[in-house]
Tab-separated table of C-alpha atoms in Angstrom:
chain	number	residue	atom	x	y	z
A	1	MET	CA	17.302	28.049	0.351
A	2	HIS	CA	16.543	27.203	-2.864
A	3	ALA	CA	14.564	29.824	-5.100
A	4	ARG	CA	11.049	28.211	-5.891
A	5	SER	CA	10.968	27.444	-10.158
A	6	THR	CA	9.022	29.714	-11.912
A	7	ALA	CA	8.703	27.169	-14.663
A	8	THR	CA	5.390	25.613	-15.228
A	9	LEU	CA	5.079	22.070	-13.667
A	10	PRO	CA	2.354	19.303	-14.631
A	11	GLY	CA	-0.969	20.057	-13.745
A	12	GLN	CA	-0.242	23.377	-12.441
A	13	ASP	CA	-2.514	25.790	-11.249
A	14	ALA	CA	-4.003	28.181	-8.537
A	15	ALA	CA	-5.288	25.479	-6.460
A	16	HIS	CA	-2.395	23.537	-6.984
A	17	PRO	CA	0.930	26.175	-6.286
A	18	ALA	CA	3.607	22.424	-6.225
A	19	GLY	CA	2.110	20.723	-9.872
A	20	GLN	CA	0.186	17.681	-9.463
A	21	TYR	CA	-0.394	13.754	-10.176
A	22	ASP	CA	-2.582	12.987	-13.044
A	23	PRO	CA	-6.063	11.813	-12.473
A	24	VAL	CA	-4.789	8.124	-13.077
A	25	ALA	CA	-2.016	7.916	-10.484
A	26	LYS	CA	-4.479	9.319	-7.512
A	27	TRP	CA	-6.812	7.051	-8.544
A	28	PHE	CA	-4.859	4.335	-8.153
A	29	HIS	CA	-3.432	6.347	-4.882
A	30	TRP	CA	-7.117	6.357	-3.301
A	31	VAL	CA	-7.922	2.762	-4.339
A	32	THR	CA	-4.949	1.464	-2.253
A	33	LEU	CA	-5.521	3.617	0.695
A	34	GLY	CA	-9.145	2.115	1.037
A	35	LEU	CA	-7.678	-1.717	0.286
A	36	MET	CA	-5.240	-0.946	2.960
A	37	LEU	CA	-8.220	1.020	5.274
A	38	ILE	CA	-9.712	-2.782	4.733
A	39	ALA	CA	-6.498	-4.834	4.693
A	40	LEU	CA	-4.997	-4.008	7.682
A	41	PRO	CA	-7.820	-4.146	10.263
A	42	THR	CA	-8.934	-7.342	8.898
A	43	GLY	CA	-5.314	-8.811	9.040
A	44	PHE	CA	-4.760	-7.101	12.538
A	45	VAL	CA	-7.964	-8.866	14.266
A	46	ILE	CA	-8.430	-12.335	12.852
A	47	LYS	CA	-6.420	-13.851	15.411
A	48	PHE	CA	-8.805	-12.438	18.156
A	49	ILE	CA	-11.739	-14.159	17.001
A	50	THR	CA	-12.323	-17.694	18.188
A	51	PRO	CA	-14.056	-20.277	15.571
A	52	GLU	CA	-17.949	-21.159	15.204
A	53	ALA	CA	-18.444	-24.286	14.857
A	54	ASP	CA	-18.019	-24.524	10.917
A	55	GLY	CA	-15.884	-21.731	10.767
A	56	ALA	CA	-17.418	-19.462	8.511
A	57	TYR	CA	-17.105	-16.108	10.558
A	58	LYS	CA	-13.512	-16.376	10.954
A	59	MET	CA	-12.813	-17.899	7.062
A	60	ALA	CA	-15.174	-14.653	6.214
A	61	PHE	CA	-12.556	-12.026	7.270
A	62	TYR	CA	-9.103	-14.371	5.980
A	63	ALA	CA	-11.651	-14.618	2.560
A	64	ILE	CA	-11.777	-10.244	2.647
A	65	HIS	CA	-8.371	-9.921	4.098
A	66	GLU	CA	-6.814	-12.275	1.629
A	67	SER	CA	-8.749	-10.456	-1.782
A	68	ALA	CA	-8.260	-6.838	-0.321
A	69	GLY	CA	-4.296	-7.928	-0.004
A	70	LEU	CA	-3.631	-9.741	-3.353
A	71	THR	CA	-5.876	-7.060	-5.279
A	72	ILE	CA	-3.478	-4.363	-3.300
A	73	LEU	CA	-0.751	-6.195	-5.392
A	74	LEU	CA	-2.372	-6.336	-8.503
A	75	VAL	CA	-3.171	-2.665	-8.338
A	76	ALA	CA	0.379	-1.478	-6.961
A	77	LEU	CA	2.215	-3.114	-9.758
A	78	ALA	CA	-0.006	-1.330	-12.149
A	79	ARG	CA	0.338	1.722	-10.275
A	80	LEU	CA	4.257	1.275	-10.855
A	81	LEU	CA	4.520	0.539	-14.186
A	82	TRP	CA	1.787	4.017	-15.046
A	83	ARG	CA	4.113	5.718	-12.682
A	84	TRP	CA	6.771	4.421	-14.594
A	85	ARG	CA	5.357	6.008	-18.149
A	86	HIS	CA	3.734	8.607	-16.241
A	87	PRO	CA	6.375	10.031	-14.179
A	88	PRO	CA	5.196	12.299	-10.885
A	89	PRO	CA	6.085	15.893	-10.374
A	90	ALA	CA	9.452	16.811	-8.795
A	91	HIS	CA	9.030	17.588	-5.210
A	92	PRO	CA	8.782	21.828	-4.707
A	93	ALA	CA	12.767	23.143	-5.895
A	94	ASP	CA	12.790	24.567	-2.272
A	95	LEU	CA	12.621	21.696	-0.303
A	96	PRO	CA	15.176	20.509	1.763
A	97	PRO	CA	17.837	18.016	1.046
A	98	LEU	CA	16.899	15.454	4.118
A	99	LEU	CA	13.291	16.229	3.682
A	100	ARG	CA	13.653	14.628	0.502
A	101	ARG	CA	15.440	11.486	1.134
A	102	ALA	CA	13.364	10.847	3.792
A	103	ALA	CA	10.311	11.396	1.344
A	104	GLU	CA	11.608	9.426	-1.180
A	105	ALA	CA	12.727	6.459	1.526
A	106	THR	CA	9.594	6.421	2.641
A	107	HIS	CA	7.768	6.011	-0.883
A	108	HIS	CA	10.210	3.285	-1.547
A	109	ALA	CA	9.930	1.137	1.440
A	110	LEU	CA	5.735	1.715	1.160
A	111	TYR	CA	5.997	0.662	-2.597
A	112	ALA	CA	8.575	-2.504	-1.698
A	113	LEU	CA	5.673	-3.580	1.457
A	114	LEU	CA	2.513	-3.506	-0.861
A	115	ILE	CA	4.436	-5.598	-3.372
A	116	LEU	CA	6.394	-7.977	-0.847
A	117	GLN	CA	3.418	-7.938	1.966
A	118	PRO	CA	0.924	-10.234	-0.137
A	119	VAL	CA	3.460	-12.119	-1.558
A	120	MET	CA	4.414	-13.281	2.308
A	121	GLY	CA	0.803	-13.146	2.592
A	122	PHE	CA	0.261	-15.591	0.155
A	123	LEU	CA	2.612	-17.895	0.101
A	124	ALA	CA	2.085	-18.217	4.288
A	125	THR	CA	-1.378	-19.219	3.780
A	126	ASN	CA	-0.397	-21.409	1.027
A	127	ALA	CA	2.447	-23.369	3.313
A	128	TRP	CA	-0.008	-23.964	6.336
A	129	GLY	CA	-1.886	-25.552	4.324
A	130	PHE	CA	-5.145	-23.334	2.845
A	131	PRO	CA	-4.587	-21.328	-0.771
A	132	LEU	CA	-7.495	-19.436	-1.921
A	133	GLN	CA	-10.091	-22.056	-2.791
A	134	GLY	CA	-13.586	-22.475	-1.664
A	135	ARG	CA	-14.550	-20.260	1.146
A	136	THR	CA	-10.797	-18.365	1.076
A	137	ALA	CA	-11.087	-17.953	-3.211
A	138	TYR	CA	-9.869	-14.702	-4.311
A	139	LEU	CA	-13.348	-12.415	-4.099
A	140	GLY	CA	-15.243	-14.966	-3.552
A	141	LEU	CA	-14.832	-16.604	-6.913
A	142	ILE	CA	-11.119	-17.323	-8.449
A	143	GLY	CA	-9.578	-19.678	-6.463
A	144	LEU	CA	-5.939	-20.283	-7.407
A	145	PRO	CA	-4.027	-23.012	-7.574
A	146	LYS	CA	-2.097	-25.116	-4.220
A	147	PHE	CA	1.824	-25.186	-4.987
A	148	MET	CA	3.063	-26.368	-2.591
A	149	GLU	CA	2.627	-28.206	0.384
A	150	ALA	CA	1.353	-27.419	3.492
A	151	SER	CA	4.931	-26.263	5.826
A	152	VAL	CA	4.458	-25.807	10.033
A	153	GLY	CA	7.815	-24.397	10.066
A	154	LEU	CA	7.767	-22.391	6.913
A	155	ALA	CA	4.056	-21.178	7.721
A	156	GLU	CA	5.792	-19.742	10.932
A	157	VAL	CA	8.701	-18.386	9.417
A	158	LEU	CA	5.937	-15.979	6.721
A	159	SER	CA	3.088	-15.585	9.132
A	160	LEU	CA	6.010	-13.744	11.749
A	161	ILE	CA	7.405	-11.930	8.422
A	162	HIS	CA	4.248	-10.759	7.087
A	163	THR	CA	2.851	-9.482	10.428
A	164	VAL	CA	6.133	-7.429	11.034
A	165	GLY	CA	4.582	-6.347	7.516
A	166	GLY	CA	1.650	-5.983	9.193
A	167	TYR	CA	3.021	-3.597	11.796
A	168	LEU	CA	5.597	-1.631	9.586
A	169	PHE	CA	3.493	-0.779	7.212
A	170	VAL	CA	1.131	1.088	9.744
A	171	VAL	CA	4.555	3.002	11.643
A	172	LEU	CA	4.917	4.162	7.562
A	173	LEU	CA	1.584	5.386	6.999
A	174	ALA	CA	1.493	7.776	9.549
A	175	ALA	CA	5.290	8.846	8.271
A	176	HIS	CA	3.552	9.724	5.151
A	177	ILE	CA	0.575	11.052	6.857
A	178	GLY	CA	2.369	12.868	9.450
A	179	ALA	CA	4.490	13.925	6.076
A	180	ALA	CA	1.517	15.122	4.516
A	181	VAL	CA	-0.207	17.128	6.949
A	182	PHE	CA	3.364	18.661	7.730
A	183	HIS	CA	3.853	19.795	4.066
A	184	HIS	CA	0.234	21.115	3.963
A	185	ALA	CA	-0.374	22.722	7.642
A	186	ILE	CA	3.423	24.563	8.588
A	187	ARG	CA	5.215	24.616	5.369
A	188	LYS	CA	2.915	25.463	3.231
A	189	ASP	CA	4.593	23.863	0.230
A	190	GLY	CA	2.001	22.958	-1.716
A	191	THR	CA	2.561	18.829	-1.737
A	192	LEU	CA	-0.559	17.743	-0.251
A	193	MET	CA	-2.569	19.505	-2.435
A	194	ARG	CA	-1.198	17.451	-5.412
A	195	MET	CA	-2.690	14.004	-4.973
A	196	LEU	CA	-5.833	16.230	-4.640
């Protein structure tokens, strides 16, 4: 086992022995979580909502889900740019290689989904013939141009990919949260505190 480094880490203090992310990175993290707590549940329940006469109630769910998803994409891109210019604190020096690789793989997969999942959803809505316009305009205000003709076959494929991505998100989030609890309660290595 490696000895913990005695060098001062970014943001290191008594409450953050393993250093900490900068305030902007923390903001990106928690805003992303809040948006996902909107996008994931609405995405999973939409198919169970029976459309009423004018479909307004179901369209409202689509509008919320799609706006949250597109905002996640924008936040994720900004977050990656910030992360590139402001690298996060290093993992604790005594973190076993297997845990280090698992953490990196989970983070990479989450970032990939934060970008790919909204893109797949956006493409699927266009392929179904429902671009983000009118009642499903972005944030209820900004209509996005239609860029493709409706194609049921393509829409079904894209929707399947989007659905699988949603379930994969749940698995990765559970792993991410479980790892944070493990580090805080079992290893007691300060990893969780880096984002608080």
